[in-house]
Tab-separated table of C-alpha atoms in Angstrom:
chain	number	residue	atom	x	y	z
R	23	MET	CA	-113.547	113.079	-171.042
R	24	ASN	CA	-111.147	115.205	-169.035
R	25	ARG	CA	-108.761	117.184	-171.270
R	26	GLU	CA	-106.155	119.542	-169.835
R	27	TYR	CA	-103.580	121.795	-171.498
R	28	HIS	CA	-100.421	122.669	-169.572
R	29	LYS	CA	-97.455	124.874	-170.364
R	30	TRP	CA	-94.407	125.911	-168.364
R	31	PHE	CA	-90.857	127.144	-168.788
R	32	SER	CA	-88.526	124.160	-168.655
R	33	PRO	CA	-85.263	124.698	-166.750
R	34	ALA	CA	-83.766	121.647	-168.471
R	35	LEU	CA	-84.502	122.951	-171.972
R	36	GLU	CA	-84.551	126.705	-171.254
R	37	ARG	CA	-87.730	127.157	-173.275
R	38	GLU	CA	-91.453	126.827	-172.800
R	39	MET	CA	-92.886	123.337	-173.243
R	40	GLU	CA	-96.492	122.271	-173.729
R	41	LEU	CA	-98.397	119.060	-173.124
R	42	LEU	CA	-101.913	117.637	-173.066
R	43	VAL	CA	-103.465	115.351	-170.465
R	44	PHE	CA	-106.444	113.114	-171.256
R	45	GLY	CA	-108.378	111.199	-168.614
R	46	HIS	CA	-108.714	111.685	-164.885
R	47	ALA	CA	-107.371	108.470	-163.332
R	48	GLY	CA	-105.796	105.103	-163.984
R	49	PRO	CA	-102.308	104.008	-165.066
R	50	ARG	CA	-100.370	106.794	-166.755
R	51	LEU	CA	-99.448	106.613	-170.450
R	52	LEU	CA	-96.585	108.928	-171.414
R	53	VAL	CA	-96.932	109.582	-175.161
R	54	PHE	CA	-94.135	110.864	-177.401
R	55	PRO	CA	-94.999	112.323	-180.832
R	56	SER	CA	-93.494	110.970	-184.049
R	57	ARG	CA	-90.632	112.623	-185.936
R	58	LYS	CA	-90.639	116.413	-185.552
R	59	ARG	CA	-94.330	116.382	-184.598
R	60	ARG	CA	-96.108	118.109	-181.726
R	61	PHE	CA	-97.918	117.255	-178.515
R	62	PHE	CA	-101.352	117.411	-180.190
R	63	GLU	CA	-100.520	114.787	-182.847
R	64	TYR	CA	-101.920	111.882	-180.820
R	65	GLU	CA	-105.275	113.621	-180.536
R	66	ASP	CA	-105.335	114.962	-184.096
R	67	TYR	CA	-104.815	111.526	-185.662
R	68	GLY	CA	-107.505	109.735	-183.684
R	69	MET	CA	-105.347	107.867	-181.183
R	70	ILE	CA	-107.117	109.448	-178.216
R	71	GLN	CA	-110.460	108.545	-179.787
R	72	SER	CA	-109.302	104.922	-180.045
R	73	LEU	CA	-108.710	104.909	-176.281
R	74	ARG	CA	-111.695	107.088	-175.396
R	75	HIS	CA	-113.694	104.484	-173.458
R	76	ARG	CA	-110.749	103.586	-171.213
R	77	LEU	CA	-109.877	107.250	-170.684
R	78	GLU	CA	-113.469	108.137	-169.764
R	79	ALA	CA	-113.755	105.142	-167.450
R	80	GLY	CA	-110.677	106.144	-165.453
R	81	GLU	CA	-108.766	103.080	-166.656
R	82	LEU	CA	-106.012	105.097	-168.347
R	83	GLN	CA	-104.571	108.601	-168.354
R	84	ALA	CA	-102.543	109.879	-171.321
R	85	ILE	CA	-99.867	112.569	-170.985
R	86	CYS	CA	-98.887	113.744	-174.484
R	87	VAL	CA	-95.577	115.608	-174.420
R	88	ASP	CA	-94.137	117.898	-177.063
R	89	GLY	CA	-91.073	116.984	-179.107
R	90	ILE	CA	-87.892	118.922	-179.923
R	91	ASP	CA	-86.463	116.671	-182.661
R	92	GLU	CA	-85.851	119.703	-184.885
R	93	GLN	CA	-83.477	121.039	-182.186
R	94	SER	CA	-81.811	117.738	-181.362
R	95	LEU	CA	-81.535	114.467	-183.263
R	96	TYR	CA	-82.910	115.918	-186.513
R	97	CYS	CA	-81.019	119.226	-186.319
R	98	PHE	CA	-78.395	118.509	-188.969
R	99	GLU	CA	-77.044	122.071	-188.881
R	100	ILE	CA	-75.194	121.451	-185.608
R	101	GLU	CA	-72.508	118.951	-184.630
R	102	PRO	CA	-73.498	115.399	-183.581
R	103	ALA	CA	-72.257	115.963	-180.029
R	104	GLN	CA	-74.511	119.030	-179.716
R	105	ARG	CA	-77.498	117.123	-181.059
R	106	ILE	CA	-76.970	114.324	-178.538
R	107	ALA	CA	-76.519	116.832	-175.710
R	108	ARG	CA	-79.780	118.554	-176.631
R	109	HIS	CA	-81.551	115.192	-176.747
R	110	LEU	CA	-80.274	114.429	-173.243
R	111	GLN	CA	-81.656	117.771	-172.065
R	112	PHE	CA	-85.034	116.704	-173.431
R	113	GLU	CA	-84.695	113.437	-171.534
R	114	ARG	CA	-83.980	115.413	-168.356
R	115	TYR	CA	-87.078	117.519	-168.978
R	116	VAL	CA	-89.208	114.367	-169.154
R	117	ILE	CA	-87.649	112.643	-166.137
R	118	GLU	CA	-87.231	115.652	-163.849
R	119	GLU	CA	-90.247	117.755	-164.825
R	120	VAL	CA	-92.977	115.799	-166.620
R	121	LEU	CA	-92.851	112.660	-164.479
R	122	PRO	CA	-93.106	114.516	-161.134
R	123	PHE	CA	-95.893	116.664	-162.593
R	124	SER	CA	-97.870	113.605	-163.690
R	125	ALA	CA	-97.214	111.731	-160.437
R	126	LYS	CA	-98.490	114.668	-158.389
R	127	MET	CA	-101.613	114.877	-160.545
R	128	ASN	CA	-102.229	111.121	-160.492
R	129	PRO	CA	-100.236	109.549	-157.634
R	130	ARG	CA	-99.455	105.890	-156.978
R	131	THR	CA	-100.137	104.804	-160.561
R	132	SER	CA	-97.894	102.820	-162.891
R	133	LEU	CA	-96.258	104.476	-165.884
R	134	THR	CA	-95.993	103.304	-169.500
R	135	ALA	CA	-93.823	105.034	-172.124
R	136	HIS	CA	-95.355	104.914	-175.587
R	137	GLY	CA	-94.912	106.258	-179.078
R	138	CYS	CA	-95.329	105.551	-182.785
R	139	SER	CA	-92.553	105.653	-185.392
R	140	PHE	CA	-89.831	107.967	-184.011
R	141	GLY	CA	-91.980	108.428	-180.926
R	142	ALA	CA	-91.456	104.712	-180.318
R	143	TYR	CA	-87.709	105.343	-180.246
R	144	HIS	CA	-88.143	108.034	-177.598
R	145	ALA	CA	-90.466	105.849	-175.514
R	146	VAL	CA	-88.420	102.660	-175.588
R	147	ALA	CA	-85.077	104.429	-175.161
R	148	ILE	CA	-86.127	106.472	-172.133
R	149	ALA	CA	-87.787	103.481	-170.441
R	150	LEU	CA	-84.745	101.265	-170.972
R	151	ARG	CA	-82.347	104.020	-169.871
R	152	HIS	CA	-84.410	104.867	-166.769
R	153	PRO	CA	-86.238	101.632	-165.935
R	154	GLN	CA	-86.816	102.583	-162.305
R	155	HIS	CA	-89.572	104.935	-163.447
R	156	PHE	CA	-91.480	102.697	-165.856
R	157	LYS	CA	-93.624	99.585	-165.787
R	158	ARG	CA	-93.980	99.195	-169.559
R	159	ALA	CA	-92.610	100.543	-172.840
R	160	VAL	CA	-94.822	100.182	-175.906
R	161	GLY	CA	-93.391	101.021	-179.314
R	162	PHE	CA	-95.266	100.883	-182.622
R	163	SER	CA	-93.182	100.800	-185.834
R	164	GLY	CA	-90.062	102.143	-184.146
R	165	ARG	CA	-86.413	102.468	-185.101
R	166	TYR	CA	-83.948	101.757	-182.320
R	167	ASP	CA	-80.681	102.228	-184.219
R	168	LEU	CA	-80.205	105.846	-185.295
R	169	THR	CA	-77.312	104.969	-187.620
R	170	LEU	CA	-79.229	102.410	-189.657
R	171	GLU	CA	-79.797	102.982	-193.377
R	172	THR	CA	-82.713	100.969	-194.709
R	173	GLY	CA	-85.343	101.536	-197.355
R	174	SER	CA	-85.844	105.268	-197.802
R	175	PHE	CA	-84.527	105.969	-194.289
R	176	HIS	CA	-80.990	107.261	-193.855
R	177	SER	CA	-78.606	107.311	-190.917
R	178	LEU	CA	-79.162	110.320	-188.679
R	179	PHE	CA	-75.417	110.562	-188.022
R	180	HIS	CA	-73.762	109.888	-191.396
R	181	GLY	CA	-70.651	108.040	-190.213
R	182	PHE	CA	-70.406	109.572	-186.740
R	183	TYR	CA	-70.314	107.077	-183.877
R	184	ASP	CA	-69.095	107.233	-180.294
R	185	GLU	CA	-70.131	106.005	-176.859
R	186	SER	CA	-72.469	108.954	-176.249
R	187	LEU	CA	-74.452	107.923	-179.332
R	188	ALA	CA	-74.347	104.227	-178.453
R	189	ASP	CA	-75.705	105.069	-174.989
R	190	ILE	CA	-78.961	106.469	-176.415
R	191	MET	CA	-79.628	103.673	-178.936
R	192	PRO	CA	-81.402	100.610	-177.470
R	193	SER	CA	-80.040	98.378	-180.231
R	194	ASP	CA	-76.534	99.243	-179.027
R	195	PHE	CA	-76.713	99.622	-175.277
R	196	VAL	CA	-79.032	96.730	-174.348
R	197	PRO	CA	-76.687	93.954	-175.575
R	198	LYS	CA	-73.795	95.547	-173.635
R	199	LEU	CA	-75.568	95.836	-170.283
R	200	THR	CA	-73.780	94.030	-167.442
R	201	ASP	CA	-74.573	96.130	-164.355
R	202	VAL	CA	-76.526	93.862	-162.020
R	203	LYS	CA	-78.629	96.637	-160.462
R	204	ARG	CA	-79.618	98.108	-163.816
R	205	LEU	CA	-80.471	94.703	-165.240
R	206	ARG	CA	-82.639	93.973	-162.205
R	207	GLN	CA	-84.499	97.256	-162.762
R	208	LEU	CA	-84.766	96.569	-166.482
R	209	ARG	CA	-86.368	93.201	-165.812
R	210	GLY	CA	-89.177	95.057	-164.085
R	211	VAL	CA	-90.192	96.679	-167.385
R	212	ASN	CA	-92.344	94.862	-169.941
R	213	VAL	CA	-91.329	95.955	-173.446
R	214	ILE	CA	-93.955	95.597	-176.176
R	215	LEU	CA	-92.883	96.067	-179.793
R	216	ALA	CA	-95.333	95.962	-182.704
R	217	ILE	CA	-94.291	96.393	-186.328
R	218	GLY	CA	-95.311	95.475	-189.853
R	219	GLU	CA	-93.497	92.593	-191.543
R	220	GLU	CA	-92.621	94.886	-194.483
R	221	ASP	CA	-91.555	97.854	-192.351
R	222	PRO	CA	-87.962	98.948	-193.150
R	223	PHE	CA	-87.133	98.651	-189.449
R	224	TYR	CA	-88.531	95.152	-189.010
R	225	GLU	CA	-85.064	93.543	-188.721
R	226	ASN	CA	-83.994	96.223	-186.261
R	227	ASN	CA	-86.975	95.277	-184.076
R	228	VAL	CA	-86.032	91.599	-184.353
R	229	LEU	CA	-82.485	92.371	-183.168
R	230	LEU	CA	-83.734	94.400	-180.207
R	231	THR	CA	-86.148	91.599	-179.296
R	232	ARG	CA	-83.259	89.121	-179.308
R	233	ALA	CA	-81.198	91.437	-177.104
R	234	LEU	CA	-84.066	91.718	-174.611
R	235	GLU	CA	-84.420	87.942	-174.624
R	236	ALA	CA	-80.694	87.511	-173.968
R	237	LYS	CA	-80.896	89.887	-170.986
R	238	LYS	CA	-84.060	88.189	-169.693
R	239	VAL	CA	-86.113	91.372	-169.996
R	240	PRO	CA	-89.878	90.674	-170.254
R	241	HIS	CA	-91.043	91.515	-173.745
R	242	GLU	CA	-93.625	90.882	-176.439
R	243	PHE	CA	-93.037	91.078	-180.189
R	244	HIS	CA	-96.062	91.456	-182.434
R	245	VAL	CA	-95.746	91.323	-186.221
R	246	TRP	CA	-98.466	92.849	-188.399
R	247	CYS	CA	-99.159	92.281	-192.073
R	248	ASP	CA	-97.726	94.655	-194.665
R	249	GLU	CA	-95.789	97.755	-193.628
R	250	ALA	CA	-98.343	98.895	-191.004
R	251	HIS	CA	-96.519	102.202	-190.608
R	252	ARG	CA	-99.596	104.429	-190.582
R	253	PHE	CA	-102.001	105.817	-188.006
R	254	ARG	CA	-104.810	103.585	-189.229
R	255	TYR	CA	-102.741	100.628	-188.028
R	256	TRP	CA	-101.530	102.338	-184.867
R	257	ARG	CA	-105.104	103.088	-183.813
R	258	GLN	CA	-105.821	99.351	-183.954
R	259	MET	CA	-102.606	98.517	-182.121
R	260	ALA	CA	-103.505	100.999	-179.386
R	261	ARG	CA	-106.787	99.252	-178.675
R	262	ILE	CA	-104.986	95.906	-178.406
R	263	TYR	CA	-101.696	96.664	-176.645
R	264	LEU	CA	-102.464	99.705	-174.493
C-alpha cells in the first residue's frame, strides 16, 4: 500500500504541519484526529488496516491531517475569541493548503471529511461550513455543540457565547441557515453520523440530524449498541460507512 509522509510550513498557521497519505487513487478521505491527537493516530489505532483492501485496490485514498486543538479550542489559557480565531486559521490551512495539495496529487476525485470523537466535530463542521468542497461528511461519536455539558464532558467555553462561536458549531448554525445558495450547496453533501445509544453526545447527534432533516440535507443516522466510543467500534464503522 502506498504510504507518503509530507511536511511543509503553513502560511495560514505560521508553523510546520505534517500529514500522511495512504493509497494511490480513488475518492479522497480527509481524516481529522480526535481530541489533541496527531496525524498518525488513524494508522496507530488500526483504522488504516480496516480500510487496507480498499486503499490497496485504488478505491480510496486517505489524507490524515495533524491537529492543533491544544493551540485552539482546547487552549484554555487564552481568551475564547483567540481560541476561535486560531481554529479558523486551522480551517484555512485545510481549505487553502491541504485540499489543493490533495487535489493536485489525486485530481478529479470526490472528497469526504471524516473523523472520530472530536475529529468528527472537525470533519462535519468544515464540510457544512464549506460544502462546495465536499461530497460527504462522516462523523463517528462526535460532539457538535462545544458548549454542551453532558456526562463527564464539560463545556469548552464555560459560559462564553457569541456569534463567532455559534458559526463554528453545526448544532447552532445549521438550524439558522437561510441563504439559498449555501443551502443548495449543503444539499449536495451527504452527512453520515454514527454513534452509540449510550454515548453522552447521543442527543446532540439526534438534534443535528433533525436540523439536517429540516433543511433537506441528505443524511444518515446510525445508532450502535452501548456507548461505542472506542476505536474497536470505529474500525467496524469504517468498514461499513466509508
